[in-house]
Short mmCIF file of C-alpha atoms in Angstrom, two decimals:
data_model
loop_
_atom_site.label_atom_id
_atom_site.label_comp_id
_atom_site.label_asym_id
_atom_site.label_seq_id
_atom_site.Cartn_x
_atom_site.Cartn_y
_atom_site.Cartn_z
CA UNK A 1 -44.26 72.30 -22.18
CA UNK A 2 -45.42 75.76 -23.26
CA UNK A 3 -44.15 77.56 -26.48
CA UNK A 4 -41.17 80.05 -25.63
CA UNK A 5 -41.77 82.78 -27.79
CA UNK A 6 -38.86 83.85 -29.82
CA UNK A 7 -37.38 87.34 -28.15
CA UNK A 8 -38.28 89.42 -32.09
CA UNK A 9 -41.53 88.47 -31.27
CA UNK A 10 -41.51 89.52 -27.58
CA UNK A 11 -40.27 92.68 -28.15
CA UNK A 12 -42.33 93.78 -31.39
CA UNK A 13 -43.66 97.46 -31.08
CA UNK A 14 -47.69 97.94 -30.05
CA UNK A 15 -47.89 101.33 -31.57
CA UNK A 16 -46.80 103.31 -34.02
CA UNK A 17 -44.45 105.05 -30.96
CA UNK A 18 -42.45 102.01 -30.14
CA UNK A 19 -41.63 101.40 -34.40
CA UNK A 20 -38.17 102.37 -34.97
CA UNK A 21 -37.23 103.03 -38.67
CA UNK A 22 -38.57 103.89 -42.09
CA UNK A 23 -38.86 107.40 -40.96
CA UNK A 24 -39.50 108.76 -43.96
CA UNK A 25 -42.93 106.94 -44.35
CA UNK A 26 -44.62 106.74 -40.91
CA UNK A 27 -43.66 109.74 -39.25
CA UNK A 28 -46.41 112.52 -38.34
CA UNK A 29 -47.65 113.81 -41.47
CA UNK A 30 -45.99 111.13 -44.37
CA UNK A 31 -48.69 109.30 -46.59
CA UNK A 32 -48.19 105.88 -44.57
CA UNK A 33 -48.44 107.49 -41.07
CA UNK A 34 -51.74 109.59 -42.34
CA UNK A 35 -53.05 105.99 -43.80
CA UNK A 36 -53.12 104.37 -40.38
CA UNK A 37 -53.98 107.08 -38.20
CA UNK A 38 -57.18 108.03 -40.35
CA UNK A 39 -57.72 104.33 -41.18
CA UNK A 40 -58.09 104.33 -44.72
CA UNK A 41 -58.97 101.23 -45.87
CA UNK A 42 -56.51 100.39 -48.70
CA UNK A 43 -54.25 97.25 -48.98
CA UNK A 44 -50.34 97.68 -48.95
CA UNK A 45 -47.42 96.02 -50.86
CA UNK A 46 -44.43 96.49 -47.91
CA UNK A 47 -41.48 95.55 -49.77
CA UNK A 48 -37.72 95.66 -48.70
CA UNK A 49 -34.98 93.80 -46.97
CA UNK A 50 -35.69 91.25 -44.06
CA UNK A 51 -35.77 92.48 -40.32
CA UNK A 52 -37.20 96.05 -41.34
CA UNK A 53 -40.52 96.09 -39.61
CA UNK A 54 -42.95 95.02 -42.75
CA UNK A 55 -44.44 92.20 -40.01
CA UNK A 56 -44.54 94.80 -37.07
CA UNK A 57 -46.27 96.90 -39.35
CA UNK A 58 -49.00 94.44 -40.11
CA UNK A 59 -50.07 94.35 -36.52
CA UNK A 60 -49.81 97.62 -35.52
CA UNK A 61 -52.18 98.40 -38.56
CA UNK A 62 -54.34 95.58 -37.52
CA UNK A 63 -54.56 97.16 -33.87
CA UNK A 64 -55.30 100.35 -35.00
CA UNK A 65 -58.23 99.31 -37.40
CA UNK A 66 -59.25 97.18 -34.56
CA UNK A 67 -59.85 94.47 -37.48
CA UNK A 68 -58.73 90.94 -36.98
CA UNK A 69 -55.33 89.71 -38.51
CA UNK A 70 -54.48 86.35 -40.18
CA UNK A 71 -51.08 85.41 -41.82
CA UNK A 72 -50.74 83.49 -45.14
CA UNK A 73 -47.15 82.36 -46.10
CA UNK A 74 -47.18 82.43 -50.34
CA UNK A 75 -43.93 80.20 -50.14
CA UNK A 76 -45.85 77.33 -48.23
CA UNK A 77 -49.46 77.63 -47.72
CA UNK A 78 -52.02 76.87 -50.53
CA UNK A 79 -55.29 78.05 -51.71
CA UNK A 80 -57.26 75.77 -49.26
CA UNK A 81 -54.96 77.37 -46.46
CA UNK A 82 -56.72 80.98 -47.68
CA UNK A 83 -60.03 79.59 -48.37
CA UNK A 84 -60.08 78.84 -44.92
CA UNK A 85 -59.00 82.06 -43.49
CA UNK A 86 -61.53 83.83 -45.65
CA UNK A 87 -64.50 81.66 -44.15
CA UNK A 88 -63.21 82.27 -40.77
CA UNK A 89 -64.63 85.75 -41.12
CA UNK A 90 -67.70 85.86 -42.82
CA UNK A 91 -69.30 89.14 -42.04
CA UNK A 92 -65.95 91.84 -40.78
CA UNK A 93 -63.41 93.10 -42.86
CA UNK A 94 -60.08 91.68 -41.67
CA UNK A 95 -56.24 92.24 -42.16
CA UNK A 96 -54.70 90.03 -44.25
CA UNK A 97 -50.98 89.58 -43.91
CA UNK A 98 -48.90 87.67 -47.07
CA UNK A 99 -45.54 86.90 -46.06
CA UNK A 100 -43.17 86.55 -49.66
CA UNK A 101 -46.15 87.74 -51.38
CA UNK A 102 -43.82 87.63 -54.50
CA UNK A 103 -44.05 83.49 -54.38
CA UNK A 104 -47.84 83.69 -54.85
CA UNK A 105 -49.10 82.52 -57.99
CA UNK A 106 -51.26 84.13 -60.41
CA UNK A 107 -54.12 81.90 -59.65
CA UNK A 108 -54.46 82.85 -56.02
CA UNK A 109 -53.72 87.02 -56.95
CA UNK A 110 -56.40 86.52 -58.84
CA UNK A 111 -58.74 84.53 -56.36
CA UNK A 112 -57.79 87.50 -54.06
CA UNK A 113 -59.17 89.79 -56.41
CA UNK A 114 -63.28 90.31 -55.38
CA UNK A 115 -62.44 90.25 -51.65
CA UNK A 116 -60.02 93.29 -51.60
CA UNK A 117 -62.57 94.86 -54.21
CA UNK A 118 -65.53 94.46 -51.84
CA UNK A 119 -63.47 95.82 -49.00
CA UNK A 120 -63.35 92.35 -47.00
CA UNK A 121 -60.02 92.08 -47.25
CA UNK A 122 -57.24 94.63 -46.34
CA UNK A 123 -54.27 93.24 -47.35
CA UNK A 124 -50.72 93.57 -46.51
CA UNK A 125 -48.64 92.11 -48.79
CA UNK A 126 -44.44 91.45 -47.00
CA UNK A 127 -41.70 91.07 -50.14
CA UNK A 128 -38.51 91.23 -50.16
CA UNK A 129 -38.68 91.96 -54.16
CA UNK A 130 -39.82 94.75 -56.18
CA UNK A 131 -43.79 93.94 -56.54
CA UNK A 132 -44.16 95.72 -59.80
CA UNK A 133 -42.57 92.40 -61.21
CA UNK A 134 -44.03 89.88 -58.92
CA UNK A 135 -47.41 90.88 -58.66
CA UNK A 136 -50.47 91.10 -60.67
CA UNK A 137 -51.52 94.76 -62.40
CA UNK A 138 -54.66 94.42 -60.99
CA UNK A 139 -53.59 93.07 -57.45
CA UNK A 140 -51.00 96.17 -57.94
CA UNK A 141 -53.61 99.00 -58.59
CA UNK A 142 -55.21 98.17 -55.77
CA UNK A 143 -52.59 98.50 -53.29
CA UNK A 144 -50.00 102.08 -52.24
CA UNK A 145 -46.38 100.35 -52.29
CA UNK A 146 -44.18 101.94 -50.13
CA UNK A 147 -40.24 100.73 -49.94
CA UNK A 148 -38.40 99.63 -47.11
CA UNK A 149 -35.20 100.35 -45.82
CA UNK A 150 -32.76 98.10 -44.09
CA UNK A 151 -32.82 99.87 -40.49
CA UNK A 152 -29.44 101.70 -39.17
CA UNK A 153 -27.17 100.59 -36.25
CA UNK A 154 -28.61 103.31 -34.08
CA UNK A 155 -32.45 102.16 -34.70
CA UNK A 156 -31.28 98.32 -33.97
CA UNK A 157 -29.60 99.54 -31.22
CA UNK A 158 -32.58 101.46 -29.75
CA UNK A 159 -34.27 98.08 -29.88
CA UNK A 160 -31.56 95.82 -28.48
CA UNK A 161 -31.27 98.44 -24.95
CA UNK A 162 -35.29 98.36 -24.72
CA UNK A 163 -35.15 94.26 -24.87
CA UNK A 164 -32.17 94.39 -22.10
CA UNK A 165 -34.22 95.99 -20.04
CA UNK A 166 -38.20 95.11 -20.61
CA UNK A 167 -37.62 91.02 -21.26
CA UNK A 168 -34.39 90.92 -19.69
CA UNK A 169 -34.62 93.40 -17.15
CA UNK A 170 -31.41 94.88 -17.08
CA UNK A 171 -30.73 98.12 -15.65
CA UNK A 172 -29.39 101.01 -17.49
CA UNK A 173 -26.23 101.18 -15.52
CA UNK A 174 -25.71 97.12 -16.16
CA UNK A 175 -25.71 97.75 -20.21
CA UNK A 176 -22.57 97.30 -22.32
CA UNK A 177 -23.35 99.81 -24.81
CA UNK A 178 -20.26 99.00 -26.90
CA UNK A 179 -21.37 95.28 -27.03
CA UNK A 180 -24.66 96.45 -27.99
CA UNK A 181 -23.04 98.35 -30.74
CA UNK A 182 -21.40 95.45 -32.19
CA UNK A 183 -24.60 93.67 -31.98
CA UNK A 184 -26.38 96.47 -34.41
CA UNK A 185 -23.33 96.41 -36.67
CA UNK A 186 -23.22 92.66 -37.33
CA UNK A 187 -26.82 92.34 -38.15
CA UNK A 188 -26.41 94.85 -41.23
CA UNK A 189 -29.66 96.83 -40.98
CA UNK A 190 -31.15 92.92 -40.32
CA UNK A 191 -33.01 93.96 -36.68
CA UNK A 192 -34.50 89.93 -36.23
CA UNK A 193 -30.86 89.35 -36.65
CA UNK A 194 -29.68 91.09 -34.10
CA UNK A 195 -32.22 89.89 -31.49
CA UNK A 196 -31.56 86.68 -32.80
CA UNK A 197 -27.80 87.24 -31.52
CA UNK A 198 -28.73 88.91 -28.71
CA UNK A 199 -30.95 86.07 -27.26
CA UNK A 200 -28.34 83.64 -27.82
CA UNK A 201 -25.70 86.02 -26.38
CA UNK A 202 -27.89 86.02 -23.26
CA UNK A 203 -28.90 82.21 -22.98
CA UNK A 204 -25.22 81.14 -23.43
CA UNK A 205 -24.01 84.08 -20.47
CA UNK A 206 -26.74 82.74 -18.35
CA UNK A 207 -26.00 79.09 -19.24
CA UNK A 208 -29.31 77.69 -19.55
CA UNK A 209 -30.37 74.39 -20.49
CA UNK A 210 -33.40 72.34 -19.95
CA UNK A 211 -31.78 70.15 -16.71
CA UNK A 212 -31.45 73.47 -14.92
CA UNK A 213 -34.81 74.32 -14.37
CA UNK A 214 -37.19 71.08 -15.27
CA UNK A 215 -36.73 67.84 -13.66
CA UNK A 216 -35.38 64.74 -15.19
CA UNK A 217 -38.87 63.18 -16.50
CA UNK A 218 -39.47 66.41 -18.20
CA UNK A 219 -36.32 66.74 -19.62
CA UNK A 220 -36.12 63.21 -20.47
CA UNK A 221 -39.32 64.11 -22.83
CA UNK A 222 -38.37 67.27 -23.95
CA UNK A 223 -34.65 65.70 -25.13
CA UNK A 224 -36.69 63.03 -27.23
CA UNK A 225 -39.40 65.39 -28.67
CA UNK A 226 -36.65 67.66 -29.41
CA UNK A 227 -34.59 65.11 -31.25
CA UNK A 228 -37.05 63.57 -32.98
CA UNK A 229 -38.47 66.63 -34.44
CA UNK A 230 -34.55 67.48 -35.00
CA UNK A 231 -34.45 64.13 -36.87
CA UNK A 232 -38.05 65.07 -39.18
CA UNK A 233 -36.04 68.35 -40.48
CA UNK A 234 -32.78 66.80 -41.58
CA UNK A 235 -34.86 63.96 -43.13
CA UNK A 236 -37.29 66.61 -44.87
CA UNK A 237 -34.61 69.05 -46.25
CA UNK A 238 -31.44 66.32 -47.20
CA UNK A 239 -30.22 69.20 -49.63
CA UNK A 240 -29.49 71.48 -46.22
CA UNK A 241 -28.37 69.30 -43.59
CA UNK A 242 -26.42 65.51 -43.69
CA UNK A 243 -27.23 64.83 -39.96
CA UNK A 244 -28.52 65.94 -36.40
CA UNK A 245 -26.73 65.74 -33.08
CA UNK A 246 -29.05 64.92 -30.53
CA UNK A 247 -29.74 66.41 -26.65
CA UNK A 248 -29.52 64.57 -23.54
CA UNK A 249 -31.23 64.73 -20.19
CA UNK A 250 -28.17 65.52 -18.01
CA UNK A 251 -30.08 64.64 -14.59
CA UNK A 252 -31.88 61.63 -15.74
CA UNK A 253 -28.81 59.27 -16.30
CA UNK A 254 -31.23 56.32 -17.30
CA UNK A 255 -33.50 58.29 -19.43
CA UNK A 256 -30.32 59.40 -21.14
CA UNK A 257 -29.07 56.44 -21.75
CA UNK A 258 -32.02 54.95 -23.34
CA UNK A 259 -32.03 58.17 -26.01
CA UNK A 260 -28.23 57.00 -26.62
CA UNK A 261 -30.39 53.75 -27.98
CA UNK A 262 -32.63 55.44 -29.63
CA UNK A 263 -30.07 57.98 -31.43
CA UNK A 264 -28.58 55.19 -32.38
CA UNK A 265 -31.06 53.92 -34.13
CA UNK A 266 -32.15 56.87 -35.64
CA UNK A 267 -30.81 57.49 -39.63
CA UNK A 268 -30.69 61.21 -39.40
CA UNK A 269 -28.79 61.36 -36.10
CA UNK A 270 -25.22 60.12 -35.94
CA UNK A 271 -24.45 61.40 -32.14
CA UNK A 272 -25.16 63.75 -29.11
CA UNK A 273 -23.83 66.82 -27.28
CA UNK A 274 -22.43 66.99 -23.91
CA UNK A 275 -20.88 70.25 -22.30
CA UNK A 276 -18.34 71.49 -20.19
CA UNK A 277 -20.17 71.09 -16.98
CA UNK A 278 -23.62 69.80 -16.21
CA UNK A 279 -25.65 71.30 -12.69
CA UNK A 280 -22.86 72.55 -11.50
CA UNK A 281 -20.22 69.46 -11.95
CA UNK A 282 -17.56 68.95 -14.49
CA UNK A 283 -18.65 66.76 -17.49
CA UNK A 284 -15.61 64.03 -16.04
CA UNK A 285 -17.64 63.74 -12.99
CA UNK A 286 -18.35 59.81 -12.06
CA UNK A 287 -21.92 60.80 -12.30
CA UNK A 288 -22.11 61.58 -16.12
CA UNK A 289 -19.65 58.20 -16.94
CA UNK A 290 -22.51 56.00 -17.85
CA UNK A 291 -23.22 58.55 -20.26
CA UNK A 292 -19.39 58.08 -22.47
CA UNK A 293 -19.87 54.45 -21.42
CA UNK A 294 -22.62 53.73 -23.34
CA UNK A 295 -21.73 56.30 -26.33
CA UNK A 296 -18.54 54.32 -26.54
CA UNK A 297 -20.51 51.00 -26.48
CA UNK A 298 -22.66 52.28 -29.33
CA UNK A 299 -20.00 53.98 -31.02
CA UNK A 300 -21.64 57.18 -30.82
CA UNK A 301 -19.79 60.36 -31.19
CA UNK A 302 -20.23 63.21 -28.35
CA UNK A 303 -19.80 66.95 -29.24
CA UNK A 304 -18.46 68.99 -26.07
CA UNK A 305 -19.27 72.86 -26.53
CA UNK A 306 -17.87 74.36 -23.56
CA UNK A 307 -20.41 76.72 -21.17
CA UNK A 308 -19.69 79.12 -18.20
CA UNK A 309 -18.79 78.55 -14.98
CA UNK A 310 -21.20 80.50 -12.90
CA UNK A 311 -18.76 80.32 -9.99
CA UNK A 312 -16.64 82.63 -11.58
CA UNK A 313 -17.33 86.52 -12.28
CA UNK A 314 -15.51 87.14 -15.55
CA UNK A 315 -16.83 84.91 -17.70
CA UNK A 316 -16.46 86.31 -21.16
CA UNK A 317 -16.75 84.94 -24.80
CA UNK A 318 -13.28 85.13 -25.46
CA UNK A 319 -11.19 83.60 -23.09
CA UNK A 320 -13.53 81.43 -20.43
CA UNK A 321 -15.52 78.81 -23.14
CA UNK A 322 -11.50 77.96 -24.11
CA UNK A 323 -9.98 77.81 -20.73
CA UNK A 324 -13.37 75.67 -19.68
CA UNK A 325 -12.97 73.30 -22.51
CA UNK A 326 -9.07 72.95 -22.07
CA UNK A 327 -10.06 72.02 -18.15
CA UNK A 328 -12.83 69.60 -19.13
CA UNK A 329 -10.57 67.42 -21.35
CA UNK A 330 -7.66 67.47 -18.73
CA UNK A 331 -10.61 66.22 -16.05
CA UNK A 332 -11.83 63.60 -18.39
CA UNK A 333 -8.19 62.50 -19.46
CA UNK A 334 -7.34 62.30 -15.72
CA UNK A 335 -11.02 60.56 -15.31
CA UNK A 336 -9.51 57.42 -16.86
CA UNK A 337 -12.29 57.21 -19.10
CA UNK A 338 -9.90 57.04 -22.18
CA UNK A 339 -8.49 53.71 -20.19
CA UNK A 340 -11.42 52.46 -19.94
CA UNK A 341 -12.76 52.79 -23.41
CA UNK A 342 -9.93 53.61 -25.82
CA UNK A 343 -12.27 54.29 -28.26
CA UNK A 344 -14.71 56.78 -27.19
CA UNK A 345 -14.95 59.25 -29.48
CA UNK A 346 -15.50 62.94 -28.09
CA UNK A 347 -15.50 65.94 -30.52
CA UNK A 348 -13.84 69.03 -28.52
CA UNK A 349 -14.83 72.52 -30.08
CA UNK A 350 -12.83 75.08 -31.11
CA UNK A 351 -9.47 73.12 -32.24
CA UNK A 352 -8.87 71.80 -28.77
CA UNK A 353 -8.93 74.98 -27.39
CA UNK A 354 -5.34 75.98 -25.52
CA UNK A 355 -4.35 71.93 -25.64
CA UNK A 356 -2.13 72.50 -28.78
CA UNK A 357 -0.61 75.51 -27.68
CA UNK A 358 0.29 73.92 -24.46
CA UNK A 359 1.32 70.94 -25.30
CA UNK A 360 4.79 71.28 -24.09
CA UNK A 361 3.45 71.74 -20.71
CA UNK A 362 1.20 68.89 -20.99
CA UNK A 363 4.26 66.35 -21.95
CA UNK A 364 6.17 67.70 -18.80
CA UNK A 365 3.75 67.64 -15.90
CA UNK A 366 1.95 64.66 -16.77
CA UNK A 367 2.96 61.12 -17.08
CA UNK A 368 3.31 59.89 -20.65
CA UNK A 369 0.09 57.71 -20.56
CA UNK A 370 -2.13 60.60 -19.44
CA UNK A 371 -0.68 62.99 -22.22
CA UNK A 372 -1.03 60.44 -24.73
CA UNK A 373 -4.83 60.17 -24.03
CA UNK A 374 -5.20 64.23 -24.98
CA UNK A 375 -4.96 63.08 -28.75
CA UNK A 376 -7.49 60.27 -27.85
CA UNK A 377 -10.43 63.52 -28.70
CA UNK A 378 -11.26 64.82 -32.18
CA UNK A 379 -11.42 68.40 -32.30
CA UNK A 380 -13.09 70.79 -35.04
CA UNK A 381 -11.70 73.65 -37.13
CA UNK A 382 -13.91 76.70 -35.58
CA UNK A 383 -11.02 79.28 -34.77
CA UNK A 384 -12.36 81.44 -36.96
CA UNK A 385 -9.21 80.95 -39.88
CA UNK A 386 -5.61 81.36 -38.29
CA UNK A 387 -4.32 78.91 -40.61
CA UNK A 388 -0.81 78.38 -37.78
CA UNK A 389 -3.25 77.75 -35.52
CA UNK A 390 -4.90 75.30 -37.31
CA UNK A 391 -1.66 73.96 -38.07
CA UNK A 392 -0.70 73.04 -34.28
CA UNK A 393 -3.92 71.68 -34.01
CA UNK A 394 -3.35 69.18 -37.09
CA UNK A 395 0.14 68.44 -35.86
CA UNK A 396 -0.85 67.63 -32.37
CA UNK A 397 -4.15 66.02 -32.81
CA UNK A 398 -3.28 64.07 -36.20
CA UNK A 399 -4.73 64.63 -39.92
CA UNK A 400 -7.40 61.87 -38.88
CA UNK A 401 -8.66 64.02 -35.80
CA UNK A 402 -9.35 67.07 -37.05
CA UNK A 403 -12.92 67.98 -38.60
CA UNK A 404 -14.03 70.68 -40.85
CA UNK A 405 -16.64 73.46 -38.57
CA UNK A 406 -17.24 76.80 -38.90
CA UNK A 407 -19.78 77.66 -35.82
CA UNK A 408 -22.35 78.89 -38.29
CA UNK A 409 -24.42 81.62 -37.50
CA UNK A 410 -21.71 82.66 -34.95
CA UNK A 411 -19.04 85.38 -35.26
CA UNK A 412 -19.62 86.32 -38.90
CA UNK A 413 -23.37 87.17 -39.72
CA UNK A 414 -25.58 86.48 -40.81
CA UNK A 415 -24.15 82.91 -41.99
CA UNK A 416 -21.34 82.05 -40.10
CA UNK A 417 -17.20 81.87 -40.66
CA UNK A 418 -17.53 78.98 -43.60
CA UNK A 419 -15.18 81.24 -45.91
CA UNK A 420 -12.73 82.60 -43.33
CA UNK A 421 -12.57 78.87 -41.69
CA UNK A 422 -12.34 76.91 -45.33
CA UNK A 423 -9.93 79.37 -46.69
CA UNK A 424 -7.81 78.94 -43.49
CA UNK A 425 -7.98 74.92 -44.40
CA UNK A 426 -7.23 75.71 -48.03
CA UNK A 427 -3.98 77.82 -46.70
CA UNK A 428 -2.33 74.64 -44.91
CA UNK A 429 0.56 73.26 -46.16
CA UNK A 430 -0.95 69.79 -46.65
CA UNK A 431 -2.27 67.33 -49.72
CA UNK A 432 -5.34 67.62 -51.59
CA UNK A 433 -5.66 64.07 -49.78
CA UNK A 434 -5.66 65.69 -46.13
CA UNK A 435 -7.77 68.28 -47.13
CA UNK A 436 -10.46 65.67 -48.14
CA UNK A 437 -9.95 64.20 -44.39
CA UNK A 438 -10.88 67.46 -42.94
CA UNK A 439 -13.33 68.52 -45.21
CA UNK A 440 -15.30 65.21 -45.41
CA UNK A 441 -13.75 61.77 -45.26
CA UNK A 442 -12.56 62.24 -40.97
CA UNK A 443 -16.08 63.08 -40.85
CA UNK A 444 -17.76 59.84 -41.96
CA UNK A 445 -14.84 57.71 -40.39
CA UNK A 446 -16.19 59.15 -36.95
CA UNK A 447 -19.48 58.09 -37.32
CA UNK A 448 -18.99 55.05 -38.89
#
């Protein structure tokens, strides 16, 4: 399968015309702008907040030195790693790019030190940090520094409308400006946040996943590379992450249930996702019930994150994902699958969606058996605070059915809710014992 490029990346200026921001230093006539257009060849120290253009900068200076570029990451790669790039071009001058140029010892400054004297290297050094600590006096009296500034809304936003339409394709007409506004705000001057947002904005309107567009072998492979390698990053950073939920190939129903097995077996993977609806059918669709068959044989948990309906023309982020979640766990309660294994254990997003609220309604028009089965799912905390919300949800659902969540990156950037949603928890009228359930021990009961 070919490498998607990430949608900063797509939309990264060429020129010097497409760069929005930092005014001050590369418009017509400022030192930085004279630097590139006359191609003087002196290295740079490009230091300020993430998401302002220092990497976008890099290339366009490459481009318009016509010299090659190669990256070095200071926080990961070693002196071997630039050994090699330097050998790779022997007899040209060449742009070299150091991301976090502040992480780079003074042993490799130093080993810089001939090749940007001799001209072979230009370098461009990317911090987030003042350099005048971080780097070397005589790395530093080589170089111009020039500061960064974290970009405004109206630059971001200048971005996010030429994405819409050139990757996208949008028309003008079709853009929300106000939503696009938003966008800018929440990524605080951050612009590879705010294409970050505005990708996933986009894939989660259009509803895409791999079974809509690949056929079941090829999902079937793509689920299992993708959960292994899922699997290699929660085992290689333990301090980050306590487990992966894996991905399933939704139109290969024995692939699927063979990476059930294998999640199983797996130490850093404790259970899968399902959604809402899967090509076009309702998640309780007979079609999909060897799927919460066999999770219920292996005891493994299944997070449902609702998705879109693309039969309706309204879909919006703030009402359809609950009313499609609410509507999934009536189908699956009226499924019988809850009959038929009592203890399957399904984690529903968002507190269980309207459920709580509507409770009444469910204890009227269904028959007692059904209702009962609603408090058969677990649910999560990611409301985004409302601690009386919260509160119907822990009523209805149970203390031992309710899990801590926050959504994180959503809603609050550029981390997630983790405050709003954990001080909502710590508002609850309930024990230090049933805040332990929510924040932890429900958790490891479910996966046990």
């Amino acid at each position: 399968m070919p490498i998607r490029k990430p949608l900063a990346d797509l939309i990264r200026p060429k020129d010097l015309s497409q760069f929005v921001g930092q005014k001050d230093l590369i418009e017509k006539e400022r030192p930085l702008y004279q630097i590139i257009k006359k191609h003087v060849p002196i290295s740079l120290l490009l230091w300020g907040p993430p998401g302002t253009g220092k990497t976008s900068l890099a290339q366009i200076i490459a481009r318009e030195f016509d010299y090659p570029l190669a990256t070095f990451n200071a926080s990961i790669d070693n002196k071997a790693k630039l050994t090699q790039i330097i050998n790779t071009y022997p007899y040209q001058s060449f742009v070299l790019l150091i991301d976090e140029i502040h992480r780079m010892t003074t042993t490799l400054q130093d080993f810089l030190l001939p090749y940007l004297e001799n001209g072979r290297i230009l370098l461009i050094g990317a911090t987030t940090e003042n350099p005048i600590m971080s780097i070397v006096p005589a790395v530093r009296s080589r170089c111009q520094i020039f500061e960064f500034k974290a970009l405004s809304d109206e630059d971001i936003e200048q971005v996010l409308i030429r994405a819409l339409k050139e990757v996208f394709h949008f028309k003008d007409e079709n853009i929300d400006r106000k939503a696009v506004k938003i966008i800018a705000i929440s990524a605080d001057g951050d612009l590879r946040v705010a294409l970050n947002l505005l990708e996933t904005i986009h894939a989660v309107n259009e509803d895409l996943s791999s079974e809509d567009f690949v056929d079941g072998d090829e999902v079937s492979k793509i689920a299992q590379y993708a959960n292994q390698e899922l699997a290699g990053i929660v085992a290689n950073h333990p301090k980050y992450f306590e487990a992966g939920v894996g991905m399933l190939a939704m139109n290969n129903i024995p692939a699927s249930l063979k990476i059930l097995e294998n999640i199983e077996k797996r130490p850093y993977l404790v259970g899968a996702q399902i959604f809402t609806r899967h090509l076009g059918k309702s998640i309780a669709d007979p079609e999909f019930e060897p799927i919460l068959l066999k999770a219920a044989e292996l005891n493994l948990p299944l997070w449902l994150h609702p998705v879109f309906d693309n039969r309706k023309p309204d879909n919006n982020l703030v009402f359809s994902w609950e009313y499609e979640l609410s509507q999934a766990m009536l189908q699956l309660v009226q499924s019988g699958i809850f009959k038929k294994v009592p203890d399957l254990k399904i984690l529903a997003h968002h507190a269980g969606a309207m459920v709580p609220f509507f409770s009444g309604r469910i204890d009227h028009i269904l028959d007692q058996e059904h209702a009962e089965m609603f408090k058969n799912f677990y649910v999560d905390t990611v409301i985004l605070g409302n601690t009386p919300a919260l509160q119907l949800a822990l009523d209805y659902f149970g203390i031992n059915h309710v899990l801590f969540g926050t959504d994180a990156p959503f809603a609050v950037m550029p981390a997630g809710a983790d405050k709003i949603v954990s001080d909502a928890i710590e508002n609850l009228d309930i024990s230090d014992l049933y805040d332990k359930k929510i924040f932890e021990t429900n958790y490891q009961h479910m996966i046990k």
